[in-house]
Amino acid sequence: MTERLPDGRFKPGTSGNPNGRPKSATTELRRQLAEHGPALASKAVEMALAGDAQALRICLDRISPSLKPQPAPIHVDLDGAEGLAGVSRRLVDSAAAGEIPADVAAQLVGALGQVARITEIDELERRLAALEESANGVANPPTAWPPWIPDSHSHAKQPTSFSSASTATSTTP
């Protein structure tokens, strides 16, 4: 039996599978495949040409991958008056009616969400630039702060806390 530490792990240098596959087995297999690969490929092609269906399938799978279905192109008008939310609703309705595949509708709605985020960021950047420009063009900036807001030019004191003694009424008999 293999020796273990109190927490159940194997002691350093102890294998959990002492009789397992030798480390060199995979390396040896790769070496042989590299050495005999061209001959094996030629034999597979020869067998496929002779009518061996399994060899033919292996050869064809390696030559060209399986074709994946491609949906027909879908035109989406983003410049319409209904906005991105309306376009998204139309896509979901089309998927529900079976006019377009649901996975395609989901991808398009996700893409519309990204367009909405990008549009929102562009709009925020434009608005921020306009605000900064208008702030830089202010002719009469404030020259005095209210007395409770300290600034670097004055040493105005902040309001002190209200004394409860001046507002409290005595209830002692």
mmCIF file with all atom_site columns, C-alpha atoms in Angstrom:
data_model
loop_
_atom_site.group_PDB
_atom_site.id
_atom_site.type_symbol
_atom_site.label_atom_id
_atom_site.label_alt_id
_atom_site.label_comp_id
_atom_site.label_asym_id
_atom_site.label_entity_id
_atom_site.label_seq_id
_atom_site.pdbx_PDB_ins_code
_atom_site.Cartn_x
_atom_site.Cartn_y
_atom_site.Cartn_z
_atom_site.occupancy
_atom_site.B_iso_or_equiv
_atom_site.pdbx_formal_charge
_atom_site.auth_seq_id
_atom_site.auth_comp_id
_atom_site.auth_asym_id
_atom_site.auth_atom_id
_atom_site.pdbx_PDB_model_num
ATOM 1   C CA . MET A 1 1   ? 0.000   0.000  0.000   1.00 0.00 ? 1   MET A CA 1
ATOM 2   C CA . THR A 1 2   ? 1.204   3.508  -0.761  1.00 0.00 ? 2   THR A CA 1
ATOM 3   C CA . GLU A 1 3   ? 2.103   5.802  2.075   1.00 0.00 ? 3   GLU A CA 1
ATOM 4   C CA . ARG A 1 4   ? 0.040   8.917  2.650   1.00 0.00 ? 4   ARG A CA 1
ATOM 5   C CA . LEU A 1 5   ? 0.272   12.032 4.748   1.00 0.00 ? 5   LEU A CA 1
ATOM 6   C CA . PRO A 1 6   ? -2.258  12.577 7.580   1.00 0.00 ? 6   PRO A CA 1
ATOM 7   C CA . ASP A 1 7   ? -4.368  14.816 5.316   1.00 0.00 ? 7   ASP A CA 1
ATOM 8   C CA . GLY A 1 8   ? -4.693  12.025 2.723   1.00 0.00 ? 8   GLY A CA 1
ATOM 9   C CA . ARG A 1 9   ? -2.212  13.314 0.155   1.00 0.00 ? 9   ARG A CA 1
ATOM 10  C CA . PHE A 1 10  ? 0.601   11.110 -1.071  1.00 0.00 ? 10  PHE A CA 1
ATOM 11  C CA . LYS A 1 11  ? 4.036   11.680 0.395   1.00 0.00 ? 11  LYS A CA 1
ATOM 12  C CA . PRO A 1 12  ? 6.430   13.525 -1.923  1.00 0.00 ? 12  PRO A CA 1
ATOM 13  C CA . GLY A 1 13  ? 7.994   11.102 -4.391  1.00 0.00 ? 13  GLY A CA 1
ATOM 14  C CA . THR A 1 14  ? 5.212   8.525  -3.934  1.00 0.00 ? 14  THR A CA 1
ATOM 15  C CA . SER A 1 15  ? 3.000   7.773  -6.932  1.00 0.00 ? 15  SER A CA 1
ATOM 16  C CA . GLY A 1 16  ? -0.710  7.322  -6.504  1.00 0.00 ? 16  GLY A CA 1
ATOM 17  C CA . ASN A 1 17  ? -0.617  4.731  -9.297  1.00 0.00 ? 17  ASN A CA 1
ATOM 18  C CA . PRO A 1 18  ? 2.661   2.825  -9.008  1.00 0.00 ? 18  PRO A CA 1
ATOM 19  C CA . ASN A 1 19  ? 1.636   0.131  -11.522 1.00 0.00 ? 19  ASN A CA 1
ATOM 20  C CA . GLY A 1 20  ? 0.193   2.600  -14.053 1.00 0.00 ? 20  GLY A CA 1
ATOM 21  C CA . ARG A 1 21  ? 1.234   3.283  -17.615 1.00 0.00 ? 21  ARG A CA 1
ATOM 22  C CA . PRO A 1 22  ? 4.947   3.932  -18.002 1.00 0.00 ? 22  PRO A CA 1
ATOM 23  C CA . LYS A 1 23  ? 5.798   7.559  -18.712 1.00 0.00 ? 23  LYS A CA 1
ATOM 24  C CA . SER A 1 24  ? 7.588   6.652  -21.912 1.00 0.00 ? 24  SER A CA 1
ATOM 25  C CA . ALA A 1 25  ? 4.609   4.844  -23.527 1.00 0.00 ? 25  ALA A CA 1
ATOM 26  C CA . THR A 1 26  ? 3.054   8.004  -25.013 1.00 0.00 ? 26  THR A CA 1
ATOM 27  C CA . THR A 1 27  ? 6.412   9.308  -26.140 1.00 0.00 ? 27  THR A CA 1
ATOM 28  C CA . GLU A 1 28  ? 7.181   6.024  -27.897 1.00 0.00 ? 28  GLU A CA 1
ATOM 29  C CA . LEU A 1 29  ? 3.786   6.004  -29.642 1.00 0.00 ? 29  LEU A CA 1
ATOM 30  C CA . ARG A 1 30  ? 4.317   9.568  -30.889 1.00 0.00 ? 30  ARG A CA 1
ATOM 31  C CA . ARG A 1 31  ? 7.780   8.655  -32.152 1.00 0.00 ? 31  ARG A CA 1
ATOM 32  C CA . GLN A 1 32  ? 6.446   5.664  -34.102 1.00 0.00 ? 32  GLN A CA 1
ATOM 33  C CA . LEU A 1 33  ? 3.586   7.697  -35.593 1.00 0.00 ? 33  LEU A CA 1
ATOM 34  C CA . ALA A 1 34  ? 6.023   10.391 -36.698 1.00 0.00 ? 34  ALA A CA 1
ATOM 35  C CA . GLU A 1 35  ? 8.290   7.760  -38.245 1.00 0.00 ? 35  GLU A CA 1
ATOM 36  C CA . HIS A 1 36  ? 5.560   5.764  -40.006 1.00 0.00 ? 36  HIS A CA 1
ATOM 37  C CA . GLY A 1 37  ? 2.990   8.557  -40.531 1.00 0.00 ? 37  GLY A CA 1
ATOM 38  C CA . PRO A 1 38  ? 3.471   8.960  -44.293 1.00 0.00 ? 38  PRO A CA 1
ATOM 39  C CA . ALA A 1 39  ? 3.236   5.178  -44.864 1.00 0.00 ? 39  ALA A CA 1
ATOM 40  C CA . LEU A 1 40  ? 0.093   4.969  -42.700 1.00 0.00 ? 40  LEU A CA 1
ATOM 41  C CA . ALA A 1 41  ? -1.520  7.849  -44.587 1.00 0.00 ? 41  ALA A CA 1
ATOM 42  C CA . SER A 1 42  ? -0.709  6.189  -47.914 1.00 0.00 ? 42  SER A CA 1
ATOM 43  C CA . LYS A 1 43  ? -2.214  2.901  -46.703 1.00 0.00 ? 43  LYS A CA 1
ATOM 44  C CA . ALA A 1 44  ? -5.403  4.681  -45.509 1.00 0.00 ? 44  ALA A CA 1
ATOM 45  C CA . VAL A 1 45  ? -5.784  6.364  -48.911 1.00 0.00 ? 45  VAL A CA 1
ATOM 46  C CA . GLU A 1 46  ? -5.127  3.050  -50.681 1.00 0.00 ? 46  GLU A CA 1
ATOM 47  C CA . MET A 1 47  ? -7.793  1.308  -48.566 1.00 0.00 ? 47  MET A CA 1
ATOM 48  C CA . ALA A 1 48  ? -10.273 4.152  -49.151 1.00 0.00 ? 48  ALA A CA 1
ATOM 49  C CA . LEU A 1 49  ? -9.719  3.953  -52.907 1.00 0.00 ? 49  LEU A CA 1
ATOM 50  C CA . ALA A 1 50  ? -10.228 0.176  -52.737 1.00 0.00 ? 50  ALA A CA 1
ATOM 51  C CA . GLY A 1 51  ? -13.701 0.718  -51.266 1.00 0.00 ? 51  GLY A CA 1
ATOM 52  C CA . ASP A 1 52  ? -13.151 0.503  -47.505 1.00 0.00 ? 52  ASP A CA 1
ATOM 53  C CA . ALA A 1 53  ? -15.944 2.767  -46.192 1.00 0.00 ? 53  ALA A CA 1
ATOM 54  C CA . GLN A 1 54  ? -14.355 3.370  -42.786 1.00 0.00 ? 54  GLN A CA 1
ATOM 55  C CA . ALA A 1 55  ? -10.994 4.340  -44.315 1.00 0.00 ? 55  ALA A CA 1
ATOM 56  C CA . LEU A 1 56  ? -12.833 6.603  -46.771 1.00 0.00 ? 56  LEU A CA 1
ATOM 57  C CA . ARG A 1 57  ? -14.678 8.337  -43.905 1.00 0.00 ? 57  ARG A CA 1
ATOM 58  C CA . ILE A 1 58  ? -11.410 8.849  -41.971 1.00 0.00 ? 58  ILE A CA 1
ATOM 59  C CA . CYS A 1 59  ? -9.716  10.322 -45.038 1.00 0.00 ? 59  CYS A CA 1
ATOM 60  C CA . LEU A 1 60  ? -12.626 12.634 -45.860 1.00 0.00 ? 60  LEU A CA 1
ATOM 61  C CA . ASP A 1 61  ? -12.913 13.807 -42.246 1.00 0.00 ? 61  ASP A CA 1
ATOM 62  C CA . ARG A 1 62  ? -9.249  14.817 -42.349 1.00 0.00 ? 62  ARG A CA 1
ATOM 63  C CA . ILE A 1 63  ? -9.467  16.498 -45.752 1.00 0.00 ? 63  ILE A CA 1
ATOM 64  C CA . SER A 1 64  ? -12.517 18.673 -45.114 1.00 0.00 ? 64  SER A CA 1
ATOM 65  C CA . PRO A 1 65  ? -14.395 19.248 -41.865 1.00 0.00 ? 65  PRO A CA 1
ATOM 66  C CA . SER A 1 66  ? -18.122 18.696 -41.551 1.00 0.00 ? 66  SER A CA 1
ATOM 67  C CA . LEU A 1 67  ? -20.258 21.449 -42.996 1.00 0.00 ? 67  LEU A CA 1
ATOM 68  C CA . LYS A 1 68  ? -22.146 23.524 -40.469 1.00 0.00 ? 68  LYS A CA 1
ATOM 69  C CA . PRO A 1 69  ? -25.538 24.981 -41.346 1.00 0.00 ? 69  PRO A CA 1
ATOM 70  C CA . GLN A 1 70  ? -25.461 28.708 -42.075 1.00 0.00 ? 70  GLN A CA 1
ATOM 71  C CA . PRO A 1 71  ? -28.634 30.767 -41.668 1.00 0.00 ? 71  PRO A CA 1
ATOM 72  C CA . ALA A 1 72  ? -29.795 33.006 -44.477 1.00 0.00 ? 72  ALA A CA 1
ATOM 73  C CA . PRO A 1 73  ? -28.751 36.646 -44.135 1.00 0.00 ? 73  PRO A CA 1
ATOM 74  C CA . ILE A 1 74  ? -31.246 38.805 -42.252 1.00 0.00 ? 74  ILE A CA 1
ATOM 75  C CA . HIS A 1 75  ? -31.675 42.517 -42.961 1.00 0.00 ? 75  HIS A CA 1
ATOM 76  C CA . VAL A 1 76  ? -32.137 44.598 -39.813 1.00 0.00 ? 76  VAL A CA 1
ATOM 77  C CA . ASP A 1 77  ? -33.020 48.285 -40.241 1.00 0.00 ? 77  ASP A CA 1
ATOM 78  C CA . LEU A 1 78  ? -31.412 50.174 -37.342 1.00 0.00 ? 78  LEU A CA 1
ATOM 79  C CA . ASP A 1 79  ? -32.309 53.622 -38.641 1.00 0.00 ? 79  ASP A CA 1
ATOM 80  C CA . GLY A 1 80  ? -36.066 53.213 -38.265 1.00 0.00 ? 80  GLY A CA 1
ATOM 81  C CA . ALA A 1 81  ? -38.220 55.296 -35.951 1.00 0.00 ? 81  ALA A CA 1
ATOM 82  C CA . GLU A 1 82  ? -38.844 52.386 -33.576 1.00 0.00 ? 82  GLU A CA 1
ATOM 83  C CA . GLY A 1 83  ? -35.344 52.441 -32.072 1.00 0.00 ? 83  GLY A CA 1
ATOM 84  C CA . LEU A 1 84  ? -33.246 49.549 -30.853 1.00 0.00 ? 84  LEU A CA 1
ATOM 85  C CA . ALA A 1 85  ? -35.913 48.322 -28.424 1.00 0.00 ? 85  ALA A CA 1
ATOM 86  C CA . GLY A 1 86  ? -38.451 48.086 -31.251 1.00 0.00 ? 86  GLY A CA 1
ATOM 87  C CA . VAL A 1 87  ? -35.999 46.224 -33.478 1.00 0.00 ? 87  VAL A CA 1
ATOM 88  C CA . SER A 1 88  ? -35.308 43.800 -30.617 1.00 0.00 ? 88  SER A CA 1
ATOM 89  C CA . ARG A 1 89  ? -39.041 43.201 -30.153 1.00 0.00 ? 89  ARG A CA 1
ATOM 90  C CA . ARG A 1 90  ? -39.459 42.530 -33.890 1.00 0.00 ? 90  ARG A CA 1
ATOM 91  C CA . LEU A 1 91  ? -36.606 39.996 -33.788 1.00 0.00 ? 91  LEU A CA 1
ATOM 92  C CA . VAL A 1 92  ? -38.110 38.181 -30.804 1.00 0.00 ? 92  VAL A CA 1
ATOM 93  C CA . ASP A 1 93  ? -41.537 38.194 -32.475 1.00 0.00 ? 93  ASP A CA 1
ATOM 94  C CA . SER A 1 94  ? -40.007 36.816 -35.686 1.00 0.00 ? 94  SER A CA 1
ATOM 95  C CA . ALA A 1 95  ? -38.314 34.031 -33.739 1.00 0.00 ? 95  ALA A CA 1
ATOM 96  C CA . ALA A 1 96  ? -41.557 33.222 -31.913 1.00 0.00 ? 96  ALA A CA 1
ATOM 97  C CA . ALA A 1 97  ? -43.388 33.038 -35.251 1.00 0.00 ? 97  ALA A CA 1
ATOM 98  C CA . GLY A 1 98  ? -40.726 30.699 -36.648 1.00 0.00 ? 98  GLY A CA 1
ATOM 99  C CA . GLU A 1 99  ? -39.584 33.165 -39.300 1.00 0.00 ? 99  GLU A CA 1
ATOM 100 C CA . ILE A 1 100 ? -35.977 33.135 -38.071 1.00 0.00 ? 100 ILE A CA 1
ATOM 101 C CA . PRO A 1 101 ? -34.150 30.649 -35.837 1.00 0.00 ? 101 PRO A CA 1
ATOM 102 C CA . ALA A 1 102 ? -34.252 31.490 -32.129 1.00 0.00 ? 102 ALA A CA 1
ATOM 103 C CA . ASP A 1 103 ? -30.459 31.292 -31.761 1.00 0.00 ? 103 ASP A CA 1
ATOM 104 C CA . VAL A 1 104 ? -30.010 33.804 -34.588 1.00 0.00 ? 104 VAL A CA 1
ATOM 105 C CA . ALA A 1 105 ? -32.547 36.150 -32.962 1.00 0.00 ? 105 ALA A CA 1
ATOM 106 C CA . ALA A 1 106 ? -30.718 35.828 -29.629 1.00 0.00 ? 106 ALA A CA 1
ATOM 107 C CA . GLN A 1 107 ? -27.387 36.677 -31.271 1.00 0.00 ? 107 GLN A CA 1
ATOM 108 C CA . LEU A 1 108 ? -28.879 39.692 -33.027 1.00 0.00 ? 108 LEU A CA 1
ATOM 109 C CA . VAL A 1 109 ? -30.580 40.975 -29.866 1.00 0.00 ? 109 VAL A CA 1
ATOM 110 C CA . GLY A 1 110 ? -27.247 40.607 -28.041 1.00 0.00 ? 110 GLY A CA 1
ATOM 111 C CA . ALA A 1 111 ? -25.516 42.555 -30.798 1.00 0.00 ? 111 ALA A CA 1
ATOM 112 C CA . LEU A 1 112 ? -28.194 45.253 -30.537 1.00 0.00 ? 112 LEU A CA 1
ATOM 113 C CA . GLY A 1 113 ? -27.487 45.466 -26.808 1.00 0.00 ? 113 GLY A CA 1
ATOM 114 C CA . GLN A 1 114 ? -23.831 46.127 -27.602 1.00 0.00 ? 114 GLN A CA 1
ATOM 115 C CA . VAL A 1 115 ? -24.834 48.786 -30.146 1.00 0.00 ? 115 VAL A CA 1
ATOM 116 C CA . ALA A 1 116 ? -27.020 50.417 -27.472 1.00 0.00 ? 116 ALA A CA 1
ATOM 117 C CA . ARG A 1 117 ? -24.122 50.483 -24.989 1.00 0.00 ? 117 ARG A CA 1
ATOM 118 C CA . ILE A 1 118 ? -21.750 51.965 -27.550 1.00 0.00 ? 118 ILE A CA 1
ATOM 119 C CA . THR A 1 119 ? -24.337 54.571 -28.557 1.00 0.00 ? 119 THR A CA 1
ATOM 120 C CA . GLU A 1 120 ? -24.894 55.448 -24.897 1.00 0.00 ? 120 GLU A CA 1
ATOM 121 C CA . ILE A 1 121 ? -21.163 55.912 -24.301 1.00 0.00 ? 121 ILE A CA 1
ATOM 122 C CA . ASP A 1 122 ? -20.860 58.089 -27.409 1.00 0.00 ? 122 ASP A CA 1
ATOM 123 C CA . GLU A 1 123 ? -23.780 60.234 -26.234 1.00 0.00 ? 123 GLU A CA 1
ATOM 124 C CA . LEU A 1 124 ? -22.311 60.597 -22.727 1.00 0.00 ? 124 LEU A CA 1
ATOM 125 C CA . GLU A 1 125 ? -18.939 61.613 -24.167 1.00 0.00 ? 125 GLU A CA 1
ATOM 126 C CA . ARG A 1 126 ? -20.616 64.212 -26.393 1.00 0.00 ? 126 ARG A CA 1
ATOM 127 C CA . ARG A 1 127 ? -22.640 65.620 -23.500 1.00 0.00 ? 127 ARG A CA 1
ATOM 128 C CA . LEU A 1 128 ? -19.612 65.731 -21.200 1.00 0.00 ? 128 LEU A CA 1
ATOM 129 C CA . ALA A 1 129 ? -17.580 67.570 -23.828 1.00 0.00 ? 129 ALA A CA 1
ATOM 130 C CA . ALA A 1 130 ? -20.411 70.111 -24.223 1.00 0.00 ? 130 ALA A CA 1
ATOM 131 C CA . LEU A 1 131 ? -20.596 70.620 -20.448 1.00 0.00 ? 131 LEU A CA 1
ATOM 132 C CA . GLU A 1 132 ? -16.832 71.067 -20.177 1.00 0.00 ? 132 GLU A CA 1
ATOM 133 C CA . GLU A 1 133 ? -16.887 73.557 -23.035 1.00 0.00 ? 133 GLU A CA 1
ATOM 134 C CA . SER A 1 134 ? -19.695 75.560 -21.446 1.00 0.00 ? 134 SER A CA 1
ATOM 135 C CA . ALA A 1 135 ? -17.927 75.502 -18.053 1.00 0.00 ? 135 ALA A CA 1
ATOM 136 C CA . ASN A 1 136 ? -14.746 76.848 -19.636 1.00 0.00 ? 136 ASN A CA 1
ATOM 137 C CA . GLY A 1 137 ? -16.704 79.643 -21.277 1.00 0.00 ? 137 GLY A CA 1
ATOM 138 C CA . VAL A 1 138 ? -18.348 80.959 -18.087 1.00 0.00 ? 138 VAL A CA 1
ATOM 139 C CA . ALA A 1 139 ? -17.665 84.720 -17.978 1.00 0.00 ? 139 ALA A CA 1
ATOM 140 C CA . ASN A 1 140 ? -18.304 85.299 -14.271 1.00 0.00 ? 140 ASN A CA 1
ATOM 141 C CA . PRO A 1 141 ? -17.236 82.355 -12.155 1.00 0.00 ? 141 PRO A CA 1
ATOM 142 C CA . PRO A 1 142 ? -18.271 82.526 -8.492  1.00 0.00 ? 142 PRO A CA 1
ATOM 143 C CA . THR A 1 143 ? -15.877 84.734 -6.521  1.00 0.00 ? 143 THR A CA 1
ATOM 144 C CA . ALA A 1 144 ? -17.092 83.965 -3.020  1.00 0.00 ? 144 ALA A CA 1
ATOM 145 C CA . TRP A 1 145 ? -18.116 80.728 -1.445  1.00 0.00 ? 145 TRP A CA 1
ATOM 146 C CA . PRO A 1 146 ? -20.899 80.503 1.090   1.00 0.00 ? 146 PRO A CA 1
ATOM 147 C CA . PRO A 1 147 ? -19.424 80.922 4.586   1.00 0.00 ? 147 PRO A CA 1
ATOM 148 C CA . TRP A 1 148 ? -19.935 77.281 5.601   1.00 0.00 ? 148 TRP A CA 1
ATOM 149 C CA . ILE A 1 149 ? -17.868 75.936 2.664   1.00 0.00 ? 149 ILE A CA 1
ATOM 150 C CA . PRO A 1 150 ? -14.138 76.388 3.217   1.00 0.00 ? 150 PRO A CA 1
ATOM 151 C CA . ASP A 1 151 ? -12.006 77.142 0.193   1.00 0.00 ? 151 ASP A CA 1
ATOM 152 C CA . SER A 1 152 ? -8.299  77.722 -0.306  1.00 0.00 ? 152 SER A CA 1
ATOM 153 C CA . HIS A 1 153 ? -8.629  81.545 -0.244  1.00 0.00 ? 153 HIS A CA 1
ATOM 154 C CA . SER A 1 154 ? -10.641 82.128 2.902   1.00 0.00 ? 154 SER A CA 1
ATOM 155 C CA . HIS A 1 155 ? -10.563 80.650 6.337   1.00 0.00 ? 155 HIS A CA 1
ATOM 156 C CA . ALA A 1 156 ? -14.285 80.584 6.919   1.00 0.00 ? 156 ALA A CA 1
ATOM 157 C CA . LYS A 1 157 ? -15.385 78.372 9.736   1.00 0.00 ? 157 LYS A CA 1
ATOM 158 C CA . GLN A 1 158 ? -17.865 75.620 9.242   1.00 0.00 ? 158 GLN A CA 1
ATOM 159 C CA . PRO A 1 159 ? -21.028 75.975 11.289  1.00 0.00 ? 159 PRO A CA 1
ATOM 160 C CA . THR A 1 160 ? -20.643 74.720 14.817  1.00 0.00 ? 160 THR A CA 1
ATOM 161 C CA . SER A 1 161 ? -22.982 72.095 16.135  1.00 0.00 ? 161 SER A CA 1
ATOM 162 C CA . PHE A 1 162 ? -26.136 73.373 17.694  1.00 0.00 ? 162 PHE A CA 1
ATOM 163 C CA . SER A 1 163 ? -26.178 73.329 21.454  1.00 0.00 ? 163 SER A CA 1
ATOM 164 C CA . SER A 1 164 ? -28.975 71.263 22.845  1.00 0.00 ? 164 SER A CA 1
ATOM 165 C CA . ALA A 1 165 ? -28.944 73.377 26.013  1.00 0.00 ? 165 ALA A CA 1
ATOM 166 C CA . SER A 1 166 ? -30.345 76.418 24.254  1.00 0.00 ? 166 SER A CA 1
ATOM 167 C CA . THR A 1 167 ? -33.289 74.546 22.795  1.00 0.00 ? 167 THR A CA 1
ATOM 168 C CA . ALA A 1 168 ? -34.051 72.077 25.573  1.00 0.00 ? 168 ALA A CA 1
ATOM 169 C CA . THR A 1 169 ? -36.789 72.834 28.050  1.00 0.00 ? 169 THR A CA 1
ATOM 170 C CA . SER A 1 170 ? -36.426 71.856 31.640  1.00 0.00 ? 170 SER A CA 1
ATOM 171 C CA . THR A 1 171 ? -38.940 69.385 32.973  1.00 0.00 ? 171 THR A CA 1
ATOM 172 C CA . THR A 1 172 ? -37.651 69.181 36.531  1.00 0.00 ? 172 THR A CA 1
ATOM 173 C CA . PRO A 1 173 ? -40.301 69.850 39.242  1.00 0.00 ? 173 PRO A CA 1
#
